[in-house]
Short mmCIF file of C-alpha atoms in Angstrom, two decimals:
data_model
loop_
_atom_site.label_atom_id
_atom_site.label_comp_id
_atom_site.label_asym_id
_atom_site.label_seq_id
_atom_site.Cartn_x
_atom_site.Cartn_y
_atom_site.Cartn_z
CA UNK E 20 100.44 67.41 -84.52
CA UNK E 21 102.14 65.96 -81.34
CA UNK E 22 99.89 62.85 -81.42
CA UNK E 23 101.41 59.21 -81.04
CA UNK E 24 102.75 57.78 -84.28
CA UNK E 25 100.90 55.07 -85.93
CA UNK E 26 102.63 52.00 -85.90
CA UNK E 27 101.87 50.95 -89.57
CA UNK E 28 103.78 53.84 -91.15
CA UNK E 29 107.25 54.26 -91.50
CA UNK E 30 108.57 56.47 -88.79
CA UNK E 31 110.25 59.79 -90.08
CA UNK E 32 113.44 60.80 -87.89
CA UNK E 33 114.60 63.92 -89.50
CA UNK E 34 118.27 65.33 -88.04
CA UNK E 35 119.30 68.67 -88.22
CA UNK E 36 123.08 68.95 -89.20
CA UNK E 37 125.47 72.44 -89.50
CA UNK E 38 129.09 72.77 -89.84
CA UNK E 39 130.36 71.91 -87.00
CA UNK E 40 128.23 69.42 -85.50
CA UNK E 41 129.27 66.39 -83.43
CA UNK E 42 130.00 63.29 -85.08
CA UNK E 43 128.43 60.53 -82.15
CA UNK E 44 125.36 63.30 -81.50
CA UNK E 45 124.07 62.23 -85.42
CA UNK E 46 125.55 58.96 -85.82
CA UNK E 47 124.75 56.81 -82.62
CA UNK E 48 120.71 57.99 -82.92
CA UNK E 49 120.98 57.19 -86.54
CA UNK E 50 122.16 53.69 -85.74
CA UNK E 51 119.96 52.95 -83.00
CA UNK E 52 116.95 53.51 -85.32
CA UNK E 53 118.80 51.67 -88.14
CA UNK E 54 119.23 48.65 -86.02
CA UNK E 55 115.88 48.51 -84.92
CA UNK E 56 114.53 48.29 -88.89
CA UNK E 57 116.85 44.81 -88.44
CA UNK E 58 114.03 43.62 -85.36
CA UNK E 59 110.96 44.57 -87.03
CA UNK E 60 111.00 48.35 -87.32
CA UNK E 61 110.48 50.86 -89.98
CA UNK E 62 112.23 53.71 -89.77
CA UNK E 63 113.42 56.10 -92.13
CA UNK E 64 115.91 58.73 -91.48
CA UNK E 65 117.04 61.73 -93.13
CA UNK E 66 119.62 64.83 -92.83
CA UNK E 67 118.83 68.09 -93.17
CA UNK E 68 120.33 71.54 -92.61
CA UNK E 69 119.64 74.81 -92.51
CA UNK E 70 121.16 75.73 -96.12
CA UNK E 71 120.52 72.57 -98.13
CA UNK E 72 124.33 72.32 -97.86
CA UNK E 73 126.56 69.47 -97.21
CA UNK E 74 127.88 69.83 -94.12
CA UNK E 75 131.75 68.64 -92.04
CA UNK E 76 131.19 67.71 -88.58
CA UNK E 77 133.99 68.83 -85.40
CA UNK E 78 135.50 65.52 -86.57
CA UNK E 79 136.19 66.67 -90.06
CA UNK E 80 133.97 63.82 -91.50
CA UNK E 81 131.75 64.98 -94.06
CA UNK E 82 127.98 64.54 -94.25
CA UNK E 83 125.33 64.57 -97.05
CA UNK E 84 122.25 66.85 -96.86
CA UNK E 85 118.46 65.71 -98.10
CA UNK E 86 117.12 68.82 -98.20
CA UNK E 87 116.76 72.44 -96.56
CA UNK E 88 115.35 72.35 -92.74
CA UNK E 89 112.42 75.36 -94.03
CA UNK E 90 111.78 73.74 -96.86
CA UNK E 91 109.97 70.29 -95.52
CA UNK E 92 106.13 69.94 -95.42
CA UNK E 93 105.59 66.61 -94.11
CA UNK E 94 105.42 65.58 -89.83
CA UNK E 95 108.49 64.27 -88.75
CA UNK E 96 107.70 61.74 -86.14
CA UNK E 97 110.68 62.45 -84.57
CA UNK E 98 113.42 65.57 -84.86
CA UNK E 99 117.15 65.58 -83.81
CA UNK E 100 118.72 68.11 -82.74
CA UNK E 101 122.24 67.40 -82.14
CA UNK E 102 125.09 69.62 -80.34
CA UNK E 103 128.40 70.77 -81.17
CA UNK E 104 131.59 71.99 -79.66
CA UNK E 105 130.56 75.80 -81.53
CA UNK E 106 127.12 75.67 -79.91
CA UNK E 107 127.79 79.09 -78.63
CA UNK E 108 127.81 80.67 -81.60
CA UNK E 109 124.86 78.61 -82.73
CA UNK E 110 122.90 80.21 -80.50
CA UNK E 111 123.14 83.40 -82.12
CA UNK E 112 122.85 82.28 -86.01
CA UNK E 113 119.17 83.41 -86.76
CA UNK E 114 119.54 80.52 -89.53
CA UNK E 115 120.13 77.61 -87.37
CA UNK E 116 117.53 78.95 -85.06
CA UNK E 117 114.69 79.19 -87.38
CA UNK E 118 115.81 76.20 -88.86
CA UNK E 119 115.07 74.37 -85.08
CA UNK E 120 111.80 76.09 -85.08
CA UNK E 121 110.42 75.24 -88.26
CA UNK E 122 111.34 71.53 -87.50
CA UNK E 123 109.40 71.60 -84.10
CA UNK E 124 106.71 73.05 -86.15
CA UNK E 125 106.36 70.01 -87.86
CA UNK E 126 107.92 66.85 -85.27
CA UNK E 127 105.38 64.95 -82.97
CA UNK E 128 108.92 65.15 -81.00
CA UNK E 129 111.82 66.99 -81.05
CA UNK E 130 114.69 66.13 -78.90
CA UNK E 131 118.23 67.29 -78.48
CA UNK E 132 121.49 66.02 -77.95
CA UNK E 133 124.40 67.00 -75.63
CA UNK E 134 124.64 70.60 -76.56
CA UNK E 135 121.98 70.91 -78.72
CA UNK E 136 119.66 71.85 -75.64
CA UNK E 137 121.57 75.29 -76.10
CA UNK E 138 120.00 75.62 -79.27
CA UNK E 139 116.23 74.42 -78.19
CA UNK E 140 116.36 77.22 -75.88
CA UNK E 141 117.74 79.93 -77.87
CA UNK E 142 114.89 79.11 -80.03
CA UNK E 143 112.02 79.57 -77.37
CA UNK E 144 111.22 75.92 -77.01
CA UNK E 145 112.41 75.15 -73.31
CA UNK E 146 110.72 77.96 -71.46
CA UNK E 147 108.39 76.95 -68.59
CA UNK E 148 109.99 73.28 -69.25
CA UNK E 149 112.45 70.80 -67.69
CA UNK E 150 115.63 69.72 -69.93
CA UNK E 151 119.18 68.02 -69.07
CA UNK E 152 122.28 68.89 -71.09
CA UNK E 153 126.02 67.59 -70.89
CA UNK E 154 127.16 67.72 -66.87
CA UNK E 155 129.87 70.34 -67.65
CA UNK E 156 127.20 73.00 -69.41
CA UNK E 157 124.40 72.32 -66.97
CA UNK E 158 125.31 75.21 -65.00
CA UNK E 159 125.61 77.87 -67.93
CA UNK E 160 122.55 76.41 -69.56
CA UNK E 161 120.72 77.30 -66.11
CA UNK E 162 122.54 80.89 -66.43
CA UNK E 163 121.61 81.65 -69.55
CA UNK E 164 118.10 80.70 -69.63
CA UNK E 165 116.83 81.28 -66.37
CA UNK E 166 113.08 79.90 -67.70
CA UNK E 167 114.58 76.62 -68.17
CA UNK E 168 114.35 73.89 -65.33
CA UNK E 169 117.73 72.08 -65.99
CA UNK E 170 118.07 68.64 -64.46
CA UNK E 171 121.68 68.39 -64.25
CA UNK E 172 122.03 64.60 -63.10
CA UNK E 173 119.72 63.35 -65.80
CA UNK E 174 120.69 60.79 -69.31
CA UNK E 175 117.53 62.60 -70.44
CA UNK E 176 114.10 64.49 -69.91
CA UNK E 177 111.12 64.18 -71.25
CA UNK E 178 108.61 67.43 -70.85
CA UNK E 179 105.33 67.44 -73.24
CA UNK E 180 107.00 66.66 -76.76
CA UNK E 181 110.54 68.01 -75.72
CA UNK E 182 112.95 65.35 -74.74
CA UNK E 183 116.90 66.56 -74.07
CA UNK E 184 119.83 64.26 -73.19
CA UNK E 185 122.96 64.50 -71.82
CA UNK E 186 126.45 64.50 -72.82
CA UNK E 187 126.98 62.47 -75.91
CA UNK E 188 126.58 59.18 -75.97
CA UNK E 189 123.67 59.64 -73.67
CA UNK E 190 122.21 60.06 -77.31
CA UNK E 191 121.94 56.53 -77.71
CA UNK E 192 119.85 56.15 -74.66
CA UNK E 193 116.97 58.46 -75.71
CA UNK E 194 117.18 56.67 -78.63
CA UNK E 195 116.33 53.36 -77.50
CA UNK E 196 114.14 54.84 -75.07
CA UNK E 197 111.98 56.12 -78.41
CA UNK E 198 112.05 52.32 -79.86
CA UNK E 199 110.88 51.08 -76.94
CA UNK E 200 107.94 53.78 -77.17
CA UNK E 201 107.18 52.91 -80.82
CA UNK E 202 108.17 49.51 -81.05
CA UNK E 203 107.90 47.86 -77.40
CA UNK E 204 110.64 46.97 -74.84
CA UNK E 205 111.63 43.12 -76.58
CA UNK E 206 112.75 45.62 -79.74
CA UNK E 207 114.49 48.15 -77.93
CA UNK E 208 116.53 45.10 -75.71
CA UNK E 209 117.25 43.74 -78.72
CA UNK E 210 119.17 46.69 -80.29
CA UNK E 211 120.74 47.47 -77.18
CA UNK E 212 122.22 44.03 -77.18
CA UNK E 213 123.18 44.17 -81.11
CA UNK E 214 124.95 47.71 -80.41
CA UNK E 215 126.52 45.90 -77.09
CA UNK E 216 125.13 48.94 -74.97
CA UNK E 217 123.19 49.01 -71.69
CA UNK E 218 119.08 49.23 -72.14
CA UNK E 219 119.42 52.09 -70.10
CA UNK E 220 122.49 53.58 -67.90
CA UNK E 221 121.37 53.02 -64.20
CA UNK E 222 121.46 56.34 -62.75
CA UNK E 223 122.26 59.70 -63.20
CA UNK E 224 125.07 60.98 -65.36
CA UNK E 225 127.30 61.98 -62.68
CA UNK E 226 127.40 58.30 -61.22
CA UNK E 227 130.91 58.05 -62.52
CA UNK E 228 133.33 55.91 -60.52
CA UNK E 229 133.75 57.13 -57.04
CA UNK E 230 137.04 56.37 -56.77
CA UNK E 231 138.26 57.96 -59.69
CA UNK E 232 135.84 60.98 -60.25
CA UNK E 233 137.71 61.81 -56.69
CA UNK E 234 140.22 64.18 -56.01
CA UNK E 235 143.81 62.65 -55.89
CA UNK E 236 144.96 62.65 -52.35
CA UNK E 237 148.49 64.51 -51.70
CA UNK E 238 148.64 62.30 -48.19
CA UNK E 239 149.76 59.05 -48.74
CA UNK E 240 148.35 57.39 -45.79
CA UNK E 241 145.03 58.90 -47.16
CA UNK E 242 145.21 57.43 -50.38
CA UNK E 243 145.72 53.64 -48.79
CA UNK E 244 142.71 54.24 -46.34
CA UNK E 245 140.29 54.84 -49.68
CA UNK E 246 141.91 52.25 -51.58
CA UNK E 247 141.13 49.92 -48.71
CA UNK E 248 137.54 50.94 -48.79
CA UNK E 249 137.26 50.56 -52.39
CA UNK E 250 138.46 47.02 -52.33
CA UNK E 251 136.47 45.94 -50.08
CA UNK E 252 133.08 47.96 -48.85
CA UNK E 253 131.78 45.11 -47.14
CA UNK E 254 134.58 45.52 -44.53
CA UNK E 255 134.20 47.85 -41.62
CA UNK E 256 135.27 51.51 -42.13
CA UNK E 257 134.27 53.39 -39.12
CA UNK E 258 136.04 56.65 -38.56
CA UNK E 259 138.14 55.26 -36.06
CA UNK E 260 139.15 51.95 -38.25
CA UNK E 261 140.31 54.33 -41.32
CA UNK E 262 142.20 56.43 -38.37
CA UNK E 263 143.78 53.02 -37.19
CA UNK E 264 144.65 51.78 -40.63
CA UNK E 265 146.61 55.62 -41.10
CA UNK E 266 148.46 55.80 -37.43
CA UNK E 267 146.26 59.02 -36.91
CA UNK E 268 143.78 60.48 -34.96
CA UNK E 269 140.08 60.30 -35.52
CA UNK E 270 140.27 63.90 -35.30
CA UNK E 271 143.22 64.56 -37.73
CA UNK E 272 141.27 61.82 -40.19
CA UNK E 273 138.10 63.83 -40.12
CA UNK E 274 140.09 67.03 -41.19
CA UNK E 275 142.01 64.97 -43.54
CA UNK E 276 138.86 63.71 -45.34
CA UNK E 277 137.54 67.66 -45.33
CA UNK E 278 140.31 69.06 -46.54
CA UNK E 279 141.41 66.95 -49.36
CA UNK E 280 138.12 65.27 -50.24
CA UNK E 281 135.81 68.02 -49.24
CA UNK E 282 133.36 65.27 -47.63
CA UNK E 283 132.89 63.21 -44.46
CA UNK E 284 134.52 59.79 -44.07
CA UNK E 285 131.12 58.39 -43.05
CA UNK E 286 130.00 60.04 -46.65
CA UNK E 287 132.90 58.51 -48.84
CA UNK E 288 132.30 55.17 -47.29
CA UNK E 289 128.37 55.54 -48.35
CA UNK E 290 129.29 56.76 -52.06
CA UNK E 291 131.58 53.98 -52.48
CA UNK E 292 128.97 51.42 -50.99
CA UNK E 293 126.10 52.86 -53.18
CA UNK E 294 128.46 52.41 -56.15
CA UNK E 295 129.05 48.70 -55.41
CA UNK E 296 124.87 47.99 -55.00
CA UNK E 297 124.40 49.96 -57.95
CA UNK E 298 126.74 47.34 -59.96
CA UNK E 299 125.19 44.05 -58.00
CA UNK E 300 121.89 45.61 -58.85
CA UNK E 301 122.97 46.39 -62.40
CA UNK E 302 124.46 42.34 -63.51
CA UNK E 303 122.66 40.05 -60.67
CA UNK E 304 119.42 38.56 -59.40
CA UNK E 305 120.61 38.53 -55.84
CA UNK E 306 118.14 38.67 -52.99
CA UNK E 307 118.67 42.61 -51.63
CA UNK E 308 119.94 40.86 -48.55
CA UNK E 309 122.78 39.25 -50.50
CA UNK E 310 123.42 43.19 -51.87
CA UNK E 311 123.45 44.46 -48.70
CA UNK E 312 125.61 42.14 -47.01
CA UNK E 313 128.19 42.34 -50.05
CA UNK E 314 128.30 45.73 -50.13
CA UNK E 315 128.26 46.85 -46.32
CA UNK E 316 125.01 48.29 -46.04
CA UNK E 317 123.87 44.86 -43.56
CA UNK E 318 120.43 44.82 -43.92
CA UNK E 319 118.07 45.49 -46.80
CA UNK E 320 116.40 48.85 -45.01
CA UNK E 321 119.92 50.41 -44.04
CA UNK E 322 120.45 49.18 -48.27
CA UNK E 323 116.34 50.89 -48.82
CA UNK E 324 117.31 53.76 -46.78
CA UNK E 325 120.48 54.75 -48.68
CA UNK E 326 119.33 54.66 -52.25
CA UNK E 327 115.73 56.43 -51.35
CA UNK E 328 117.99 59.18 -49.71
CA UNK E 329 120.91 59.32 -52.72
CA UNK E 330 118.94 58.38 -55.92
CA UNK E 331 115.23 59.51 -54.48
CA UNK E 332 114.27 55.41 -55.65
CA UNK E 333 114.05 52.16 -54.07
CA UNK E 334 116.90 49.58 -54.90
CA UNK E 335 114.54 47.64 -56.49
CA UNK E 336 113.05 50.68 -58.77
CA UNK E 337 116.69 51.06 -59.49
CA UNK E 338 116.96 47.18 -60.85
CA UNK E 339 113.50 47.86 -62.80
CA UNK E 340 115.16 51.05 -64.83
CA UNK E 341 117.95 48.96 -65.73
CA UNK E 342 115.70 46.14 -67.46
CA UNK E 343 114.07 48.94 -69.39
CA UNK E 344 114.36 52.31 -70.98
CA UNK E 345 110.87 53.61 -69.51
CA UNK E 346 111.35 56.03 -66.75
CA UNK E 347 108.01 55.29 -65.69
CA UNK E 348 108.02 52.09 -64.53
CA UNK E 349 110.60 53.32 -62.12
CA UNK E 350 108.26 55.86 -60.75
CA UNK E 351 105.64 53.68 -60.76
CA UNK E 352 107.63 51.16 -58.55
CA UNK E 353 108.76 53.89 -56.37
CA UNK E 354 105.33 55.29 -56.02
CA UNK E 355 103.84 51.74 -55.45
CA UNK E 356 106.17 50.99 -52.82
CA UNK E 357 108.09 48.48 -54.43
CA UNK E 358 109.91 46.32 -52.17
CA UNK E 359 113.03 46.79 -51.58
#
């Protein structure tokens, strides 16, 4: 039943929907698939919940039913299960739980959204396997289900016919990953450039900006030193520079950086660096010698060195996942030795 669907049939993506539910987990899958009928695919999609019932998501917008989750016969070639902001009390409804199971029963695939790994594994299907949820439940999806392998940095995993994403719009992305699957990559770059969204986001979910996913600095003379690395990481910012630039001692800079940004100077400096080669990596062509020199790493093996030891992938595995959704290739170029 988990066999590849044939791509001369429409392609059933079934949803599961409950009071409650988050608007963007049903409705950016939904339009991913629906744009891809507009380059060639066939998709049809349908909502169904564990009543029959009409249901109002956490935004208050209403949505219309098909038919009762138990009640379906047919192999969905794909199955959504989307979160919601009352997922912990989802996890204990024995309805929305068998509802879950009996769509797995019948999916070649059946993936999750944001939250709605909670409800996979309350239903038995992540044990022994390796799943990603939204960044802030990671942790108490670990907790809770101790037989789950959660992968806390990743948009989404794939294990057997499980796939589970990450927070939200993150949705979207294992969504295009599936068209590329059925339909090829020129498809899936296609939608993602009529819905004006990346093929894939490079990286891990937590990549947010370093700068601003930092902690506010109460020192003033702090604050200019990472400003001043920010605009500019090409420039030098040795330990004893960013203690110049703040009239203080290497020594008091050092404890500075601990105490407020609970990190090294050396280590800010790298984050801040990897962010900038991510983004050169992300919109250019430019020889990795051009990235390195732009972004202060110097060479393109101090620029190799970095990434391997950050993201666990060369920078130019890192350019290949962001010209496609398949998280292959980039293992493949990793594995191959890609260079850099």
């Amino acid at each position: 039943m988990k066999d590849r669907p044939s791509g001369r049939k429409p392609l059933l993506v079934t949803v599961l929907v409950f009071p409650g539910v988050r608007l963007l987990d049903v409705a950016g899958p939904i339009e991913v698939f629906a744009s891809a009928n507009d380059f060639g695919g066939r998709y049809r999609v349908r909502m169904v919940s564990p009543d029959g019932a009409d249901v109002v998501t956490s935004a208050g917008t209403g949505l219309h039913v098909d038919q009762v989750a138990a009640q379906m016969d047919d192999v969905s070639d794909v199955v959504i299960i989307p979160g919601g902001p009352e997922w912990p009390s989802l996890v204990k409804d024995d309805a929305v739980l068998d509802a879950v199971r009996a769509l797995d029963s019948h999916s070649r695939l059946t993936a999750s959204i944001c939250t709605g790994a909670f409800l996979l594994a309350a239903a038995g299907l992540l044990d022994g396997r390796r799943a990603t949820t939204h960044w802030r439940f990671a942790d108490r999806l670990a907790l809770r289900y101790p037989q789950v392998t959660v992968e806390a940095d990743a948009l989404f995993v794939r294990d057997g016919h499980i796939m589970t994403s990450a927070g939200v719009s993150s949705g979207i992305d294992l969504s295009l990953a599936l068209v590329e699957e059925h339909l090829g990559a020129d498809v899936a770059r296609a939608v993602a450039k009529d819905m004006v969204v990346f093929m894939q986001r490079p990286g891990g979910q937590s990549q947010f900006s370093v700068r601003t996913h930092s902690p506010r600095p109460r020192q003033e003379m702090l604050r200019r030193v990472l400003d001043a690395v920010a605009e500019d990481p090409s420039a030098e910012h040795t330990l004893a520079t960013m203690a110049r630039r703040a009239g203080v001692s290497t020594r008091h800079m050092t404890r500075l950086f601990h105490d407020e940004m609970a990190m090294t100077p050396a280590r800010y400096v790298e984050q801040v660096r990897m962010e900038a080669a991510q983004v050169m990596l992300e919109g250019s062509d430019d020889p990795m010698a051009t990235v390195a020199r732009r972004t202060g790493f110097g060479s393109p093996e101090s620029l190799r060195r970095a990434f391997t030891r950050n993201l666990g992938i060369t920078p130019g595995a890192y350019r290949t996942r962001f010209r496609t959704t398949d998280s292959t290739q980039v293992a493949g170029a990793a594995r191959d030795g890609e260079r850099a």
